[in-house]
Coordinates of C-alpha atoms and ligand atoms in Angstrom, one line a residue:
M64 CA -21.3 -17.3 13.3
L65 CA -19.0 -14.8 11.5
L66 CA -20.0 -11.2 12.1
M67 CA -19.0 -8.9 9.3
P68 CA -19.5 -5.2 8.8
T69 CA -22.2 -4.2 6.4
L70 CA -20.7 -2.9 3.2
G71 CA -21.6 0.5 1.7
A72 CA -23.6 0.5 -1.5
M73 CA -20.6 1.1 -3.8
A74 CA -18.4 -1.5 -2.3
A75 CA -21.2 -4.1 -2.4
D76 CA -21.9 -3.2 -6.0
V77 CA -18.3 -3.7 -7.0
A78 CA -18.2 -7.0 -5.1
R79 CA -21.3 -8.1 -7.1
R80 CA -19.7 -7.1 -10.4
V81 CA -16.4 -8.9 -9.6
L82 CA -18.2 -12.0 -8.5
A83 CA -20.4 -12.1 -11.6
E84 CA -17.4 -11.9 -13.9
P85 CA -14.2 -12.7 -12.0
D86 CA -12.2 -13.1 -15.2
R87 CA -12.8 -9.4 -16.2
Y88 CA -11.2 -7.8 -13.1
A89 CA -7.8 -7.5 -11.5
L90 CA -7.7 -6.4 -7.9
Y91 CA -4.9 -4.5 -6.2
S92 CA -4.7 -3.6 -2.5
D93 CA -2.6 -1.5 -0.3
F94 CA -1.6 -2.8 3.1
D95 CA -1.5 -0.3 6.0
G96 CA -4.7 1.5 6.7
T97 CA -6.4 -0.6 4.0
L98 CA -6.0 -4.3 5.0
V99 CA -5.0 -3.6 8.6
E100 CA -5.8 -0.7 10.9
I101 CA -3.2 2.0 11.5
A102 CA -1.2 1.4 14.7
L103 CA 1.1 3.8 16.7
R104 CA 4.2 2.2 15.2
P105 CA 4.7 0.2 12.0
E106 CA 5.7 -3.0 13.9
D107 CA 2.5 -2.8 16.0
V108 CA 0.0 -3.6 13.3
L109 CA -2.4 -6.4 14.1
V110 CA -3.1 -8.8 11.3
P111 CA -6.3 -10.9 11.7
P112 CA -5.3 -14.5 11.8
D113 CA -7.6 -15.4 8.9
L114 CA -6.3 -12.6 6.6
P115 CA -3.6 -14.6 4.7
M116 CA -6.0 -17.4 3.9
R117 CA -8.6 -14.9 2.7
L118 CA -6.1 -13.1 0.5
A119 CA -5.0 -16.4 -1.0
R120 CA -8.7 -17.3 -1.7
V121 CA -9.4 -14.0 -3.4
R122 CA -6.4 -14.6 -5.6
A123 CA -7.7 -18.0 -6.6
M124 CA -11.2 -16.6 -7.3
L125 CA -9.7 -14.0 -9.6
G126 CA -7.5 -16.6 -11.5
G127 CA -4.4 -15.1 -9.9
A128 CA -5.2 -11.4 -10.7
F129 CA -4.8 -10.1 -7.2
A130 CA -1.7 -8.3 -5.9
L131 CA -0.6 -6.1 -3.0
I132 CA 1.0 -2.7 -3.8
T133 CA 2.6 -1.3 -0.7
G134 CA 5.1 1.2 0.6
R135 CA 6.5 -1.4 2.9
S136 CA 9.3 -3.8 1.8
L137 CA 8.3 -7.2 0.7
R138 CA 10.2 -8.7 3.5
E139 CA 8.0 -6.7 6.0
I140 CA 4.9 -7.8 4.2
E141 CA 5.9 -11.4 4.4
A142 CA 6.6 -11.0 8.1
H143 CA 3.0 -9.9 8.5
V144 CA 1.0 -12.1 6.1
G145 CA 3.4 -14.9 5.2
D146 CA 3.8 -15.2 1.5
A147 CA 0.1 -16.2 1.1
G148 CA 1.0 -17.2 -2.5
L149 CA 0.6 -13.5 -3.3
E150 CA 2.2 -11.4 -6.0
A151 CA 3.2 -8.0 -4.7
S152 CA 5.1 -4.8 -5.2
G153 CA 6.9 -3.2 -2.3
L154 CA 8.7 0.0 -1.6
H155 CA 6.5 2.2 -3.7
G156 CA 7.1 0.3 -6.9
I157 CA 10.8 -0.6 -6.4
E158 CA 10.4 -4.2 -5.5
F159 CA 8.3 -6.9 -7.1
R160 CA 7.5 -10.5 -6.4
F161 CA 5.9 -12.5 -9.2
D162 CA 5.1 -16.2 -9.2
D163 CA 7.3 -16.9 -12.1
E164 CA 10.4 -15.2 -11.0
A165 CA 12.4 -14.4 -7.9
A166 CA 11.9 -11.0 -6.3
R167 CA 13.8 -8.4 -8.3
A168 CA 16.9 -7.2 -6.6
P169 CA 16.1 -4.3 -4.4
A170 CA 17.4 -0.9 -5.5
R171 CA 20.6 0.5 -4.0
E172 CA 20.7 1.8 -0.4
A173 CA 20.0 5.5 0.1
P174 CA 23.3 7.4 -0.1
H175 CA 25.2 7.6 3.1
H176 CA 25.3 11.4 3.2
L177 CA 21.5 11.5 2.9
I178 CA 21.1 8.9 5.7
A179 CA 23.4 11.0 7.9
E180 CA 21.4 14.2 7.3
V181 CA 18.1 12.4 8.1
V182 CA 19.5 10.7 11.2
G183 CA 20.5 14.2 12.4
I184 CA 17.0 15.6 11.7
V185 CA 15.3 12.8 13.6
A186 CA 17.7 12.9 16.5
A187 CA 17.0 16.6 17.0
D188 CA 13.2 16.2 17.5
P189 CA 12.1 13.8 20.3
G190 CA 9.2 11.5 19.2
L191 CA 10.3 11.2 15.6
R192 CA 11.2 7.7 14.3
L193 CA 13.3 6.8 11.3
E194 CA 12.3 3.7 9.4
H195 CA 15.2 2.8 7.2
K196 CA 13.9 0.7 4.3
G197 CA 17.1 0.4 2.2
P198 CA 16.5 2.7 -0.7
I199 CA 13.7 4.7 1.1
L200 CA 13.9 6.6 4.4
A201 CA 10.6 7.2 6.2
V202 CA 10.4 9.6 9.0
H203 CA 7.4 8.9 11.3
Y204 CA 5.8 11.6 13.4
R205 CA 2.7 9.8 14.7
E206 CA 4.2 10.1 18.3
A207 CA 5.0 13.8 17.8
P208 CA 2.1 15.2 15.6
A209 CA 3.2 18.8 16.0
A210 CA 6.5 18.0 14.3
G211 CA 5.0 17.1 10.9
G212 CA 5.3 20.5 9.3
R213 CA 8.9 21.2 10.3
V214 CA 10.0 17.6 9.4
K215 CA 8.7 18.0 5.9
I216 CA 10.5 21.3 5.5
A217 CA 13.8 19.9 6.9
L218 CA 13.7 16.8 4.7
E219 CA 12.9 18.9 1.6
Q220 CA 15.8 21.1 2.3
A221 CA 18.1 18.1 2.8
V222 CA 17.2 16.5 -0.5
A223 CA 17.5 19.8 -2.3
A224 CA 20.9 20.7 -0.8
L225 CA 22.3 17.3 -1.6
R226 CA 20.9 17.5 -5.2
L227 CA 19.8 13.9 -5.1
P228 CA 17.3 12.3 -7.5
Y229 CA 14.9 11.7 -4.7
H230 CA 11.5 13.1 -3.9
L231 CA 9.3 13.4 -0.8
K232 CA 6.0 11.6 -0.4
E233 CA 3.8 12.4 2.5
G234 CA 1.8 9.6 4.1
R235 CA -0.2 9.1 7.2
A236 CA 1.9 10.8 9.9
V237 CA 5.0 10.0 7.9
V238 CA 7.2 11.7 5.3
E239 CA 9.1 9.3 3.0
I240 CA 12.2 10.1 0.9
I241 CA 11.9 8.0 -2.2
P242 CA 14.2 7.6 -5.3
N243 CA 12.7 9.2 -8.4
G244 CA 11.2 7.0 -11.1
T245 CA 8.8 4.7 -9.3
S246 CA 5.5 4.9 -7.5
K247 CA 2.5 2.8 -6.8
G248 CA 1.3 4.0 -10.2
T249 CA 4.3 2.6 -12.0
A250 CA 3.8 -0.6 -10.0
L251 CA 0.2 -1.0 -11.1
A252 CA 1.1 -0.3 -14.7
D253 CA 3.8 -3.0 -14.5
F254 CA 1.3 -5.6 -13.2
M255 CA -1.2 -4.5 -16.0
R256 CA 1.3 -5.6 -18.6
R257 CA 1.6 -9.1 -17.2
T258 CA -0.5 -12.3 -17.2
P259 CA -3.0 -12.7 -15.7
Y260 CA -3.6 -8.9 -15.1
V261 CA -3.3 -7.8 -18.7
G262 CA -6.6 -6.9 -20.4
R263 CA -8.5 -6.9 -17.1
I264 CA -10.3 -4.0 -15.5
P265 CA -8.0 -2.8 -12.7
I266 CA -9.5 -2.0 -9.2
M267 CA -7.1 -0.5 -6.7
I268 CA -8.0 -0.1 -3.0
G269 CA -6.1 2.3 -0.8
D270 CA -6.2 4.9 2.0
D271 CA -3.3 7.2 1.4
R272 CA -1.7 9.8 -0.9
A273 CA 0.7 7.3 -2.4
D274 CA -2.3 5.2 -3.5
E275 CA -3.6 8.1 -5.6
D276 CA -0.9 7.4 -8.1
A277 CA -2.2 3.9 -8.5
F278 CA -5.8 5.2 -8.6
A279 CA -4.9 7.5 -11.5
V280 CA -3.4 4.6 -13.5
A281 CA -6.4 2.3 -12.8
E282 CA -8.9 5.0 -13.7
A283 CA -7.1 5.9 -16.9
A284 CA -7.4 2.3 -17.9
G285 CA -11.2 2.3 -17.3
G286 CA -10.9 0.9 -13.8
L287 CA -11.5 2.1 -10.3
G288 CA -9.7 3.6 -7.4
L289 CA -11.6 2.8 -4.2
K290 CA -10.8 4.9 -1.2
V291 CA -10.6 3.8 2.4
A292 CA -11.5 6.6 4.9
G293 CA -8.9 7.7 7.4
E294 CA -6.6 10.6 8.1
H295 CA -6.1 11.2 4.4
F296 CA -9.5 10.5 2.8
R297 CA -12.1 12.2 4.9
G298 CA -14.9 13.2 2.6
G299 CA -17.5 11.0 4.3
D300 CA -18.3 9.3 1.0
E301 CA -15.5 6.8 0.7
P302 CA -16.5 3.4 -0.5
F303 CA -14.9 1.9 2.6
R304 CA -15.2 3.4 6.0
N305 CA -12.3 1.4 7.5
P306 CA -10.1 -1.6 6.9
G307 CA -12.7 -3.9 8.5
E308 CA -15.0 -3.1 5.5
V309 CA -12.2 -3.9 3.1
R310 CA -11.7 -7.2 4.7
A311 CA -15.4 -7.9 4.6
F312 CA -15.4 -7.0 0.8
L313 CA -12.5 -9.4 0.3
A314 CA -14.2 -12.1 2.4
L315 CA -17.3 -11.8 0.1
I316 CA -15.1 -12.3 -3.0
A317 CA -13.2 -15.1 -1.3
A318 CA -16.4 -16.9 -0.7
G319 CA -17.3 -16.9 -4.4
P320 CA -20.7 -16.5 -6.0
A321 CA -23.8 -17.5 -4.0
R322 CA -25.1 -20.9 -5.2
Ligands
LIG684 O1 1.5 1.4 1.3 P1 1.1 1.0 2.6 O2 1.0 -0.5 2.7 O3 -0.1 1.6 3.1 O4 2.3 1.4 3.6 C1 2.5 2.8 3.8 C2 3.4 3.0 5.0 O5 2.8 2.2 6.1 C3 3.5 2.2 7.3 O6 3.3 3.4 8.0 C4 2.0 3.7 8.3 O7 1.4 2.6 9.1 C5 2.0 2.5 10.4 C6 1.3 1.3 11.1 O8 -0.1 1.5 11.1 C7 1.8 3.8 11.2 O9 2.3 3.7 12.5 C8 2.4 5.0 10.4 O10 2.0 6.2 11.1 C9 1.8 5.0 9.0 O11 2.5 6.0 8.2 C10 5.0 1.8 7.1 O12 5.7 2.0 8.2 C11 5.6 2.6 5.9 O13 6.9 2.1 5.6 C12 4.8 2.5 4.7 O14 5.3 3.2 3.6

């Protein structure tokens, strides 16, 4: 028998509404901290073996209107969940994969002088880790929690001194340097203009600061931003208490309406 966490009232209500009228809704989900539990290092995340199949079923239930919106690269996401037939945006709105077209070419690499500065900052502080994602540089301090404040200041100073069109986005024990112009909000807006997402009520699920940009776009369009509790959202009233509950919510939708 499959043991699933009990869903909170709000998540259960949203699942009921989606199952009653699947053609009215478009669902979007973040990956880390939302579909999978946070791990010490990005490469350590554990993906439940049935997750890719569940994601594909949710997509089928919603007539295709289900996409991942993540800060990871699409290559990384595929390494973890396969392609699961999913449409997705990676790198905070820089990359996309749609069914009807090849992945858009990733944006240019971060400039060499920025990379050199950031490599220096990371090398000076034991426990920091640089995740080089092409256009985006992410500095992780999960293994050196006390370094978070000074890392942010050092990265801010580097971007300002080099006068680059980049901004910082703080995440869960990470600070990312991201080219200006895209976010998870622009990614969600991009999906909302396309078939089959267009005209549907958007529901975004996420656990982090970057997801708030997508929540704002979803809510402005009459939809919902559903928070997952963790280091960032800690109000105690989040619709999801952990990624296990998100997976249970998706499993309910994947199973379809009770007959
Ligand atoms: O948008 P997401 O799918 O939530 O991705 C956000 C960032 O997630 C990854 O870092 C986070 O998860 C790691 C694994 O659990 C954890 O070790 C780290 O502390 C978290 O910040 C990923 O490495 C980043 O590239 C993503 O932007």
